[in-house]
Coordinates of C-alpha atoms (C1' of nucleotides) in Angstrom, one line a residue:
Chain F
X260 CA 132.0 274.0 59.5
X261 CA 135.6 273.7 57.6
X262 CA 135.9 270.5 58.5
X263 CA 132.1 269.3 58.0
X264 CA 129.9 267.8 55.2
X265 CA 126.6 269.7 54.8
X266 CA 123.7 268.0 56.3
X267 CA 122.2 264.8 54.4
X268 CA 125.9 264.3 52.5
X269 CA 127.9 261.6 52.5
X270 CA 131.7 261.0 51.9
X271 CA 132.0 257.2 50.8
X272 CA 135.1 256.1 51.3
X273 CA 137.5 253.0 50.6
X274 CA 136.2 250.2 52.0
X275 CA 132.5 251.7 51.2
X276 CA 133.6 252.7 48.3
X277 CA 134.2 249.0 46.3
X278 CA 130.4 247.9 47.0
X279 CA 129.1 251.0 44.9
X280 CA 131.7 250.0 42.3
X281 CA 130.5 246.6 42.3
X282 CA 126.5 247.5 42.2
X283 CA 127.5 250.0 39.4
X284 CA 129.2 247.2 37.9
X285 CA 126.5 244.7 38.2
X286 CA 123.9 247.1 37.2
X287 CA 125.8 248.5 33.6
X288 CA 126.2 244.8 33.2
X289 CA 122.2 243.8 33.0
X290 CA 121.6 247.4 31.4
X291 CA 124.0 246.0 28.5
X292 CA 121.9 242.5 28.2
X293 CA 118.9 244.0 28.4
X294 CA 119.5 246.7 25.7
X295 CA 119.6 249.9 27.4
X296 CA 122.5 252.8 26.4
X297 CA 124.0 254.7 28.8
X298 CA 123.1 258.6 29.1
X299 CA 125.0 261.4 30.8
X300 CA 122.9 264.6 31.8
X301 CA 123.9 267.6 33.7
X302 CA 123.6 267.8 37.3
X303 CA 121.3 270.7 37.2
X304 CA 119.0 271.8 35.1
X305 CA 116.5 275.1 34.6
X306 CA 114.7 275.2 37.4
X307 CA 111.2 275.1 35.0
X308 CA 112.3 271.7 33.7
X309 CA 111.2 270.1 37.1
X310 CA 108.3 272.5 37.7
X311 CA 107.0 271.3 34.4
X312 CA 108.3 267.5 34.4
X313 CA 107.9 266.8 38.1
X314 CA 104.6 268.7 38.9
X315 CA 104.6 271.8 40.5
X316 CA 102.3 270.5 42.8
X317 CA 104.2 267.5 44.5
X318 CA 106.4 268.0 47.7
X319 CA 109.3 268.0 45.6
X320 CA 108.9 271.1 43.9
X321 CA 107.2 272.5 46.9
X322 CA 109.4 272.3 49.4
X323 CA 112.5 269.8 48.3
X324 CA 114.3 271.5 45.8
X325 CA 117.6 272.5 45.8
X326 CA 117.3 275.2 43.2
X327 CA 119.7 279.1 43.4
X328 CA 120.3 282.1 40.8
X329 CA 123.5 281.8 39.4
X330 CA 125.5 284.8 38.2
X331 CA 123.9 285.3 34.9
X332 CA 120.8 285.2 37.1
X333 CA 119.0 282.1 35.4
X334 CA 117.4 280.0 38.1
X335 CA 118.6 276.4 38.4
X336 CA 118.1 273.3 39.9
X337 CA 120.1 270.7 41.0
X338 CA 118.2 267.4 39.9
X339 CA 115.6 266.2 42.0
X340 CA 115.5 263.1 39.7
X341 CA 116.7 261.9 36.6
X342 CA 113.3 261.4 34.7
X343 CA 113.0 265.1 33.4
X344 CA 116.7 265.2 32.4
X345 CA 115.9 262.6 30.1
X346 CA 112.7 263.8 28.9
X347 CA 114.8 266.8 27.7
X348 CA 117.7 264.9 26.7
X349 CA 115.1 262.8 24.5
X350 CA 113.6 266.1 22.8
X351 CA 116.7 268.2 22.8
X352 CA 118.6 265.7 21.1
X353 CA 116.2 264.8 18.9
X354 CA 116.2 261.0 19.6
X355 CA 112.1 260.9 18.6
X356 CA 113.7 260.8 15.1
X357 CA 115.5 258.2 15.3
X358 CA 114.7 254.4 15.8
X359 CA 112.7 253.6 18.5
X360 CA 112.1 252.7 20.9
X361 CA 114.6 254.7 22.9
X362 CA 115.9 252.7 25.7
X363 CA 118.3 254.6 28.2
X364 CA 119.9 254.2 31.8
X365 CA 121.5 256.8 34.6
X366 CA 123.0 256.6 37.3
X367 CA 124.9 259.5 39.9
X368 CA 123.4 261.6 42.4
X369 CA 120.1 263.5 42.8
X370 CA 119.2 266.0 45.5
X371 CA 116.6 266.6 47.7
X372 CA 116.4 269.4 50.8
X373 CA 114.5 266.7 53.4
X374 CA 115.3 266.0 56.6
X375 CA 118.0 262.8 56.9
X376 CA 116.5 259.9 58.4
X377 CA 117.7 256.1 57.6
X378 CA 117.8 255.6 54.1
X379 CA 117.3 259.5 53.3
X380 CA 120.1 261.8 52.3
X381 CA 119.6 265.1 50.6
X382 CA 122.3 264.1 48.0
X383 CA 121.5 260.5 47.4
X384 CA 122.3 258.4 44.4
X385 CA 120.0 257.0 41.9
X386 CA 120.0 254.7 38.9
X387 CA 117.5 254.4 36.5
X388 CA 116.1 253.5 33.2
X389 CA 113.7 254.7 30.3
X390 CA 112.0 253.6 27.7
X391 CA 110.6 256.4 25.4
X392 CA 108.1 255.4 21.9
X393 CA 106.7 251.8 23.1
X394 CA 103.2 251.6 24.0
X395 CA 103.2 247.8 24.6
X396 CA 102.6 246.5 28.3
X397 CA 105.1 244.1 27.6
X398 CA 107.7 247.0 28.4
X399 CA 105.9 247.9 31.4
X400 CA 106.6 244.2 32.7
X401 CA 109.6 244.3 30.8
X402 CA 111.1 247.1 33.0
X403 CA 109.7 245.4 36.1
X404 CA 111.4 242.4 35.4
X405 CA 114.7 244.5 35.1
X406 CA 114.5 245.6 38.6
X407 CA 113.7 242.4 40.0
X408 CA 116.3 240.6 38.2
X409 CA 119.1 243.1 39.3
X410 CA 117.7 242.5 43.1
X411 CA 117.8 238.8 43.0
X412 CA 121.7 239.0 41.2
X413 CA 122.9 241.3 44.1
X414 CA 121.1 238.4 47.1
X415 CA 118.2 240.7 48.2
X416 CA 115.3 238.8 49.9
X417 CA 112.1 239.2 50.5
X418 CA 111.2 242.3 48.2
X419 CA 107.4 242.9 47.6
X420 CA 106.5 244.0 44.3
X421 CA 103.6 246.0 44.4
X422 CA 101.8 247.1 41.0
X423 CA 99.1 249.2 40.2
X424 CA 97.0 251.4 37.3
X425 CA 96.5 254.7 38.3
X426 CA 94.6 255.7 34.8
X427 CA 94.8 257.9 32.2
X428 CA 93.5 261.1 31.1
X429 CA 90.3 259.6 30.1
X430 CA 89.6 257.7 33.1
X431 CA 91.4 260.4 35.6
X432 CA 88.6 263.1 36.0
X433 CA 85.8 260.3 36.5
X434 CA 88.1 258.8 39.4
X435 CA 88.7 262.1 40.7
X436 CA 84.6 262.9 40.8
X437 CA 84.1 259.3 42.4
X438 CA 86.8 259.9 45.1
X439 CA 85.5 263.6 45.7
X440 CA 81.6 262.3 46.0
X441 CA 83.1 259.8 48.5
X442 CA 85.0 262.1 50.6
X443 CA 82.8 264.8 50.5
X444 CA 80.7 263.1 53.8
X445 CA 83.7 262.1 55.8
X446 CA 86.2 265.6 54.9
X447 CA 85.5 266.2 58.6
X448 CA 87.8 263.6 59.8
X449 CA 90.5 263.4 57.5
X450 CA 93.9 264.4 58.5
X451 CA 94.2 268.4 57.1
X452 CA 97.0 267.3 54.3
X453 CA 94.5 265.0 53.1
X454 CA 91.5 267.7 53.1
X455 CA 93.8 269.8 50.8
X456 CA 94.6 266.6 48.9
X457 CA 90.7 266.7 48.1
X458 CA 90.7 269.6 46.1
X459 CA 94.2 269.6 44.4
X460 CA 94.2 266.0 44.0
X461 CA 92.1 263.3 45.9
X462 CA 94.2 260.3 44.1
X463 CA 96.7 261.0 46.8
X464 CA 94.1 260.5 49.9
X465 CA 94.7 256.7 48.9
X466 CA 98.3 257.0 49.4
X467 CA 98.3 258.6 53.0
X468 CA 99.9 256.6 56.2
X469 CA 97.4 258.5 58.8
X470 CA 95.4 255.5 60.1
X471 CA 92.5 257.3 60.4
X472 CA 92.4 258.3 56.3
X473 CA 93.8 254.8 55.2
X474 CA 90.9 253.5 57.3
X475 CA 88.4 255.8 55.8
X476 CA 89.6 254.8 52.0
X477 CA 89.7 251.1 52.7
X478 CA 86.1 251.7 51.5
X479 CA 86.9 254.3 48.7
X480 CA 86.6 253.6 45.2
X481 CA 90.4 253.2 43.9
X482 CA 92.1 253.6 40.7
X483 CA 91.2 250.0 39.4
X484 CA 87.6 250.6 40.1
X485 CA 87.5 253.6 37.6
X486 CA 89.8 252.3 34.8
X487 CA 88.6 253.1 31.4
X488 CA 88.6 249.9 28.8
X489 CA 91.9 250.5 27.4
X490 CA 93.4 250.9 30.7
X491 CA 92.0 247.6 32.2
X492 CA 93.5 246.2 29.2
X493 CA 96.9 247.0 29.7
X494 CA 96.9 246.5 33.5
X495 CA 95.9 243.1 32.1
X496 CA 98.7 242.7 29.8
X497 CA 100.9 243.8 31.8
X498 CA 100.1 241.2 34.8
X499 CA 100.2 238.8 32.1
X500 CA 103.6 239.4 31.2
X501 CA 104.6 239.4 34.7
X502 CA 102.7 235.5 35.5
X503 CA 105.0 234.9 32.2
X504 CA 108.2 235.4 33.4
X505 CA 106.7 233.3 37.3
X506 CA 107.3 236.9 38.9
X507 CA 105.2 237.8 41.9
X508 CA 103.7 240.5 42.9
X509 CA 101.1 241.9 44.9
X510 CA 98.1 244.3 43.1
X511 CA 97.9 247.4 45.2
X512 CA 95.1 249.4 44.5
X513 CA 95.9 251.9 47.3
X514 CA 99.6 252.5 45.3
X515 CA 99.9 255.9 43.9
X516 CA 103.4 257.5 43.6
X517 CA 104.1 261.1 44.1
X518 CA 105.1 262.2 41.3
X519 CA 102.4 264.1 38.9
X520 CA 103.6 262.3 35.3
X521 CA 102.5 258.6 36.0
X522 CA 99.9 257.0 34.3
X523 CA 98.6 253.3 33.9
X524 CA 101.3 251.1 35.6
X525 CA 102.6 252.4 38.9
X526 CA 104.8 249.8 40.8
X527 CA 107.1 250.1 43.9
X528 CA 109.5 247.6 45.1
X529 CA 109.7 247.5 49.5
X530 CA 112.5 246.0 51.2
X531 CA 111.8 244.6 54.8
X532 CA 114.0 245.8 57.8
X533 CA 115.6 249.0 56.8
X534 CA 113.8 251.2 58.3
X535 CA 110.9 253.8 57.8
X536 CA 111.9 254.1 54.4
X537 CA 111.4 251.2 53.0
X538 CA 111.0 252.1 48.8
X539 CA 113.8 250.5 47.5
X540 CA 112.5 251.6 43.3
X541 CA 109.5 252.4 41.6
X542 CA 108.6 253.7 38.8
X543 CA 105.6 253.6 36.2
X544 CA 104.3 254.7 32.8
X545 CA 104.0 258.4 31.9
X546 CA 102.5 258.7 28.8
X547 CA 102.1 262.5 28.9
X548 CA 105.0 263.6 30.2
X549 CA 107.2 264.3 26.7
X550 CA 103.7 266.3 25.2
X551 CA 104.4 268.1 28.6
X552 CA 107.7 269.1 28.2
X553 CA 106.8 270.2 24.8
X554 CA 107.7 267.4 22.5
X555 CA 105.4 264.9 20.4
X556 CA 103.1 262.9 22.0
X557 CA 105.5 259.9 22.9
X558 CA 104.9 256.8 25.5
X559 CA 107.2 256.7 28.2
X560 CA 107.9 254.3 31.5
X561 CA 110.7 254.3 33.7
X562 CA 112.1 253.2 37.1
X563 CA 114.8 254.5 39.3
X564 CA 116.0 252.9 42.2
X565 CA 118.1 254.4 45.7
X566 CA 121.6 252.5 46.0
X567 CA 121.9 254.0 49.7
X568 CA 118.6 252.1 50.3
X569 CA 119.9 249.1 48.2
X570 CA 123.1 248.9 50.3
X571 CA 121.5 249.0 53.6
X572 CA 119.4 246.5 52.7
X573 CA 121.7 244.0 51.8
X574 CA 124.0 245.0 55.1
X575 CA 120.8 244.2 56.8
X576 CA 120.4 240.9 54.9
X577 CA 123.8 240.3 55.2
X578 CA 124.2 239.7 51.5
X579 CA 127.7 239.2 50.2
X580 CA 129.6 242.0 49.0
X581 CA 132.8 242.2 46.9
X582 CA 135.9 243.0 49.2
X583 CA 139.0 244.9 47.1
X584 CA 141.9 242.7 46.8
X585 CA 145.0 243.6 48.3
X586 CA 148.2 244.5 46.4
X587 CA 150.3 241.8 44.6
X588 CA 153.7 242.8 46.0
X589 CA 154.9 244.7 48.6
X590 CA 158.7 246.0 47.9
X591 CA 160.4 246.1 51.0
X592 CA 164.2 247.2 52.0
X593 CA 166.6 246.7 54.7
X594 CA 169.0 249.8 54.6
X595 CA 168.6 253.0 52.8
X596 CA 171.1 251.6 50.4
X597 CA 168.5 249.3 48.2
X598 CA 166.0 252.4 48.3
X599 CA 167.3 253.3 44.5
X600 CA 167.3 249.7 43.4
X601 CA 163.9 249.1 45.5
X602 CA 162.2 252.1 43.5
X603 CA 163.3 251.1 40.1
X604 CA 162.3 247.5 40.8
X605 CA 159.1 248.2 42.1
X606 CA 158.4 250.4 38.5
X607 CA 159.3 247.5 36.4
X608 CA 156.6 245.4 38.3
X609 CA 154.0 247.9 38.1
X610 CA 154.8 248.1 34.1
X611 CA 154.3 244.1 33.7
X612 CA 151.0 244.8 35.2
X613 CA 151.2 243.6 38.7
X614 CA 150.1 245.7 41.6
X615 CA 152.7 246.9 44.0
X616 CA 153.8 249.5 46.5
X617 CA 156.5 250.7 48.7
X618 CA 157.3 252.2 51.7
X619 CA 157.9 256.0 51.6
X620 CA 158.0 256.8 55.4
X621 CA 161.7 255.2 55.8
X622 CA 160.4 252.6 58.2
X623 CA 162.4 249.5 59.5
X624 CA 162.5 246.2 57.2
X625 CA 159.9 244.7 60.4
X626 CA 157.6 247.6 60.4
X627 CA 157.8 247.4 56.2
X628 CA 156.8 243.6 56.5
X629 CA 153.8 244.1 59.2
X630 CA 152.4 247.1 56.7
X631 CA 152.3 244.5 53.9
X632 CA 150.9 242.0 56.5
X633 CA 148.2 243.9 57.5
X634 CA 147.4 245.3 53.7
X635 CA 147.0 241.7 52.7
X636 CA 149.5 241.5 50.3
X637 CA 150.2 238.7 48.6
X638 CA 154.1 238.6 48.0
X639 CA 157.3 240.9 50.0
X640 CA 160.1 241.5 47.8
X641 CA 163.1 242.0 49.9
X642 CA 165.8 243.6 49.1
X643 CA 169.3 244.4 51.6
X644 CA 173.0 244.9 51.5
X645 CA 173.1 241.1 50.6
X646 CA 171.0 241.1 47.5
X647 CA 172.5 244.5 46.0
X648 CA 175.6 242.3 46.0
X649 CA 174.5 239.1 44.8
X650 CA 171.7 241.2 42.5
X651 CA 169.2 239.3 43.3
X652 CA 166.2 239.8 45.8
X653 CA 164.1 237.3 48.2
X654 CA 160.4 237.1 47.4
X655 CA 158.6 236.2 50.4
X656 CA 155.1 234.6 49.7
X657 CA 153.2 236.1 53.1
X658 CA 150.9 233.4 53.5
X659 CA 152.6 230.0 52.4
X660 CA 155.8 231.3 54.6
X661 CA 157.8 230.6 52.0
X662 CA 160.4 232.6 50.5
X663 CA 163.3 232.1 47.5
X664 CA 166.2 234.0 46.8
X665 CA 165.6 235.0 42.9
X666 CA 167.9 236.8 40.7
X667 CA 167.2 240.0 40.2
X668 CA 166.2 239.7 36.4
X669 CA 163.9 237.2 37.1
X670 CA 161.7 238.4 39.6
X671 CA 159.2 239.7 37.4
X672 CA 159.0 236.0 35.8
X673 CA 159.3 234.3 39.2
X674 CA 156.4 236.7 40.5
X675 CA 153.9 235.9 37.3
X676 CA 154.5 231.9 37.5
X677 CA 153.5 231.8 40.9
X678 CA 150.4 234.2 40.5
X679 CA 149.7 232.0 37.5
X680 CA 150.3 228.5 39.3
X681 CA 148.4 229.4 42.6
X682 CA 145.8 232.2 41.9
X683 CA 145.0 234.2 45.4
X684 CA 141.7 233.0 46.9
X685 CA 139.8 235.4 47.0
Chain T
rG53 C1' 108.5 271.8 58.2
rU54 C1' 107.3 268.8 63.4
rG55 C1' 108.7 265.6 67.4
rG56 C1' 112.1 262.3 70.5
rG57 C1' 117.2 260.7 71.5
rU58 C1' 122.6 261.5 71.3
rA59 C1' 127.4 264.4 71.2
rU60 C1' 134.1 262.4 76.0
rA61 C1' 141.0 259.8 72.1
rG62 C1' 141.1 257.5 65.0
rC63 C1' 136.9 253.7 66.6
rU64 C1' 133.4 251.5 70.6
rC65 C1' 132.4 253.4 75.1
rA66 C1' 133.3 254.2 81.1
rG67 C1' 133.3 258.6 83.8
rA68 C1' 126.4 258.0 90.6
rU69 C1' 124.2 262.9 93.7
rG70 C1' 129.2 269.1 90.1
rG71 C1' 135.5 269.0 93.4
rA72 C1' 141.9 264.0 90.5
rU73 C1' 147.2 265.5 86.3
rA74 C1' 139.7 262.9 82.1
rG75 C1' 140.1 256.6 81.8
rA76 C1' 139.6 251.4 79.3
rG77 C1' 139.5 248.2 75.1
rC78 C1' 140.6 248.2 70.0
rA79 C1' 143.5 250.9 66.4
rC80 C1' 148.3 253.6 65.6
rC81 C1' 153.8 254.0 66.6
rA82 C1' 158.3 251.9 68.9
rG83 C1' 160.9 247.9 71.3
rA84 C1' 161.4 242.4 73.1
rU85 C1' 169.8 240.5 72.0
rU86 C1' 170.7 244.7 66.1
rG87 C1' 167.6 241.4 57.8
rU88 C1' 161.3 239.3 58.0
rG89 C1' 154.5 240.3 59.0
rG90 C1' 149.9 237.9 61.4
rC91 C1' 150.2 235.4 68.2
rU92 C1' 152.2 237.2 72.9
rC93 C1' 154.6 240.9 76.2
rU94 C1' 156.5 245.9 77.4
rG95 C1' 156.4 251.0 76.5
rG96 C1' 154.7 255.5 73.8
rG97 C1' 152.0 259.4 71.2
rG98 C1' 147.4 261.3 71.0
rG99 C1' 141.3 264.5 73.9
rU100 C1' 140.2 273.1 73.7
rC101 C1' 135.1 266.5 76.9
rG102 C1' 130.6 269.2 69.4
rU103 C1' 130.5 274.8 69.6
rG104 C1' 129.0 279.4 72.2
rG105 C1' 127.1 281.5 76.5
rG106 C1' 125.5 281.1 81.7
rU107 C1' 125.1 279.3 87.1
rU108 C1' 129.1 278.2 90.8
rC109 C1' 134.8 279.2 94.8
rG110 C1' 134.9 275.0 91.2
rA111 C1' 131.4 272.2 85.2
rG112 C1' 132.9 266.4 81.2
rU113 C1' 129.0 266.4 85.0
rC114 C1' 123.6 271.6 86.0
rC115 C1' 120.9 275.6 82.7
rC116 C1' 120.2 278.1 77.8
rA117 C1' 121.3 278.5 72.8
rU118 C1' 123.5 276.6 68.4
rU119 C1' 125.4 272.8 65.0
rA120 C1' 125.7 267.8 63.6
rC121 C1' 124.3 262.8 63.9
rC122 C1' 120.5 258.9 65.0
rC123 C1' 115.2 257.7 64.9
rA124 C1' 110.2 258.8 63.7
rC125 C1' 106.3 262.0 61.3
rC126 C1' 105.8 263.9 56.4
rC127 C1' 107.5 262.4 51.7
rC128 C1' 110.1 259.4 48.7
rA129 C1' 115.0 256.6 46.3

RNA sequence: GUGGGUAUAGCUCAGAUGGAUAGAGCACCAGAUUGUGGCUCUGGGGGUCGUGGGUUCGAGUCCCAUUACCCACCCCA
């Protein structure tokens, strides 16, 4: 157990560890042309934030929560998701009075007790964005667009976009009665999470993978079939939008989401090809959600999206992904008698801002020059019994072959004209 | 929470029907006429065979349990 990560954890390490810089990267980067400000929650939270912002009701709060006493026995939760942080963030910090509306972005882990499976960790990482105060549909596609546009940057292929309304709380109840009086006949052969999903809440029925159910509701009356007037309308808009900006998507009236809060748009974005879990993002409007929490009634609509999910995908698809470039110079001696000059030398090429390193395990001036070799550095920078008296040193250029003896004053200079005459490749 | 598969060196894996000092490739380290990497050659260090029980004269190999990983259900990112 010492030497093991819990279950569902991962340790990302170098090598690994550049592509989440770079997708962190990439995705602050749209965030800051699209207009969105970075927030910072905690990592946990009261345990009755999620109950309330999640939905006490969905299998996150039912059986996926991470949640403990701590010593000054409150009960906590490490975050499920980043949506009810936010929510709280929103009213706690009173940004309702200032300017809106309120457009923020996350990013950093969320936790989940499930069982692993590809593309499902119990401490995964999430990023994600809300928009709190807007009403307009245009958001909705707005937000949409985001995702898609951070997809298509990063080379993913082949996403479907699927959209949907799931209603409001005038249209909700008169869905839920037409879904009940079409059940009601078959509720023999539905599969028994489904006959509980009748009662507590038959808009799910739509969502379930049991052939048999997804059979039965091919025929059911669905979420578009039900919208009130105002909520046809905005569906509208927001499709409108979308044909705007040539995005495609697919209109699927059997989509749903989990998660209680949603209303009107719903969307979820599917990546072919990695696996059983193939949600890459989603997201949707939740227009009740800050009332719920306990603030004024204020518009929301958000997406989050899985980087583990986005990373597999784009191994799968083979998409291109930033490698770490190696150090600039490698200081290397021949004889323990250069070590002092060595150390001091490679400090002055660290301060002009050039990236170097050393040996420290007293290794032979061959093995010093294969360790720079095989770390891909770009220069060696010898120095033996011969340079201490000449003060100079030889700077080897690893892959031209080439190598000058330089004085030692002048290495620095020699080292930035040649980094500035022939940059590396990459 | 349910089901299936896997677990042997740092990595990828060999090790029929139980009987050698448990192997290979890659990686790592050191050498190849004593100050220079990537190729080649030679040599070397490394494994309580996931863990704990059991069967047996004898278990990496069979049985049970346990843990982890992989995959799927479920759910979602």
């Amino acid at each position: 157990m010492l030497t093991m990560r819990p279950r569902g954890t991962n340790d990302i390490m170098p090598g690994e560890v550049e592509t989440w810089q770079y997708l962190e990267r990439q995705l602050r980067h749209i965030c800051g042309e699209y207009g969105y400000a970075e927030i910072r929650t905690p990592i946990f939270e009261h345990t009755e934030l999620f109950l309330r912002g999640v939905g006490d009701t969905t299998d996150i709060v039912e059986k996926e929560m991470y949640t403990f006493i701590d010593r000054g026995e409150r009960s906590v939760t490490l975050r499920p998701e980043g949506t009810a942080s936010a929510v709280r963030a929103y009213l706690e910090d009173k940004l309702y009075a200032g300017s809106q509306p309120v457009k923020l972005y996350y990013t950093g882990p969320m936790f989940r007790y499930d069982r692993p499976q590809a593309g499902r960790y119990r401490q995964f990482h999430q990023f994600g964005v809300e928009v709190f105060g807007s009403h307009d549909p245009a958001v909705d596609a707005e937000v949409i667009a985001m995702s898609m546009d951070f997809y298509g940057r990063i080379g993913l292929k082949n996403l479907a976009l699927h959209v949907n309304s799931v209603g409001c709380p005038a249209c909700r109840p008169h869905l839920r009665r037409q879904l009940q009086d079409f059940f009601r006949p078959r509720l023999a052969s539905l599969c028994p999470n489904c006959r509980e999903r009748y009662e507590k809440n038959p808009l799910r029925i739509l969502d379930c993978k049991e052939s048999r159910c997804s059979e039965l509701g091919a025929e059911a009356p669905t979420t578009i079939d039900c919208l009130c007037d105002s909520c046809l309308t905005h569906f509208a808009s927001v499709k409108k939008h979308l044909d705007l900006l040539h995005l495609p998507y697919i209109v699927d009236r059997r989509l749903v989401r989990g998660l209680d809060y949603y209303t009107h748009t719903a969307f979820e974005i599917m990546a072919p090809d990695i696996g059983a879990q193939s949600s890459i993002g989603g997201g949707g409007r939740y227009n009740g959600l800050v009332e719920t929490c306990g603030g004024p009634p204020t518009p929301g609509i958000g997406y989050a999206l899985g980087l583990e999910r986005i990373i597999l995908a784009m191994k799968n698809q083979g998409c291109a992904i930033p490698r770490s470039p190696g150090l600039d110079v490698f200081v290397v001696t021949a004889g323990k008698a250069a070590e002092h000059t060595a150390f001091h030398l490679l400090f002055k090429i660290r301060r002009a801002g050039i990236s170097a390193d050393k040996d420290y395990l007293n290794r032979s001036l061959k093995a010093q020059m294969k360790y720079a070799g095989k770390a891909g550095t770009r220069f060696a920078v010898i120095i033996g019994e011969e340079e201490l008296k000449s003060d100079t040193a030889v700077v080897r250029d690893m892959d031209a072959q080439e190598q000058a003896t330089v004085a030692m004053g002048e290495v620095i200079k020699y080292l930035q004209a040649k980094m500035r005459h022939a940059p590396r490749l990459p």
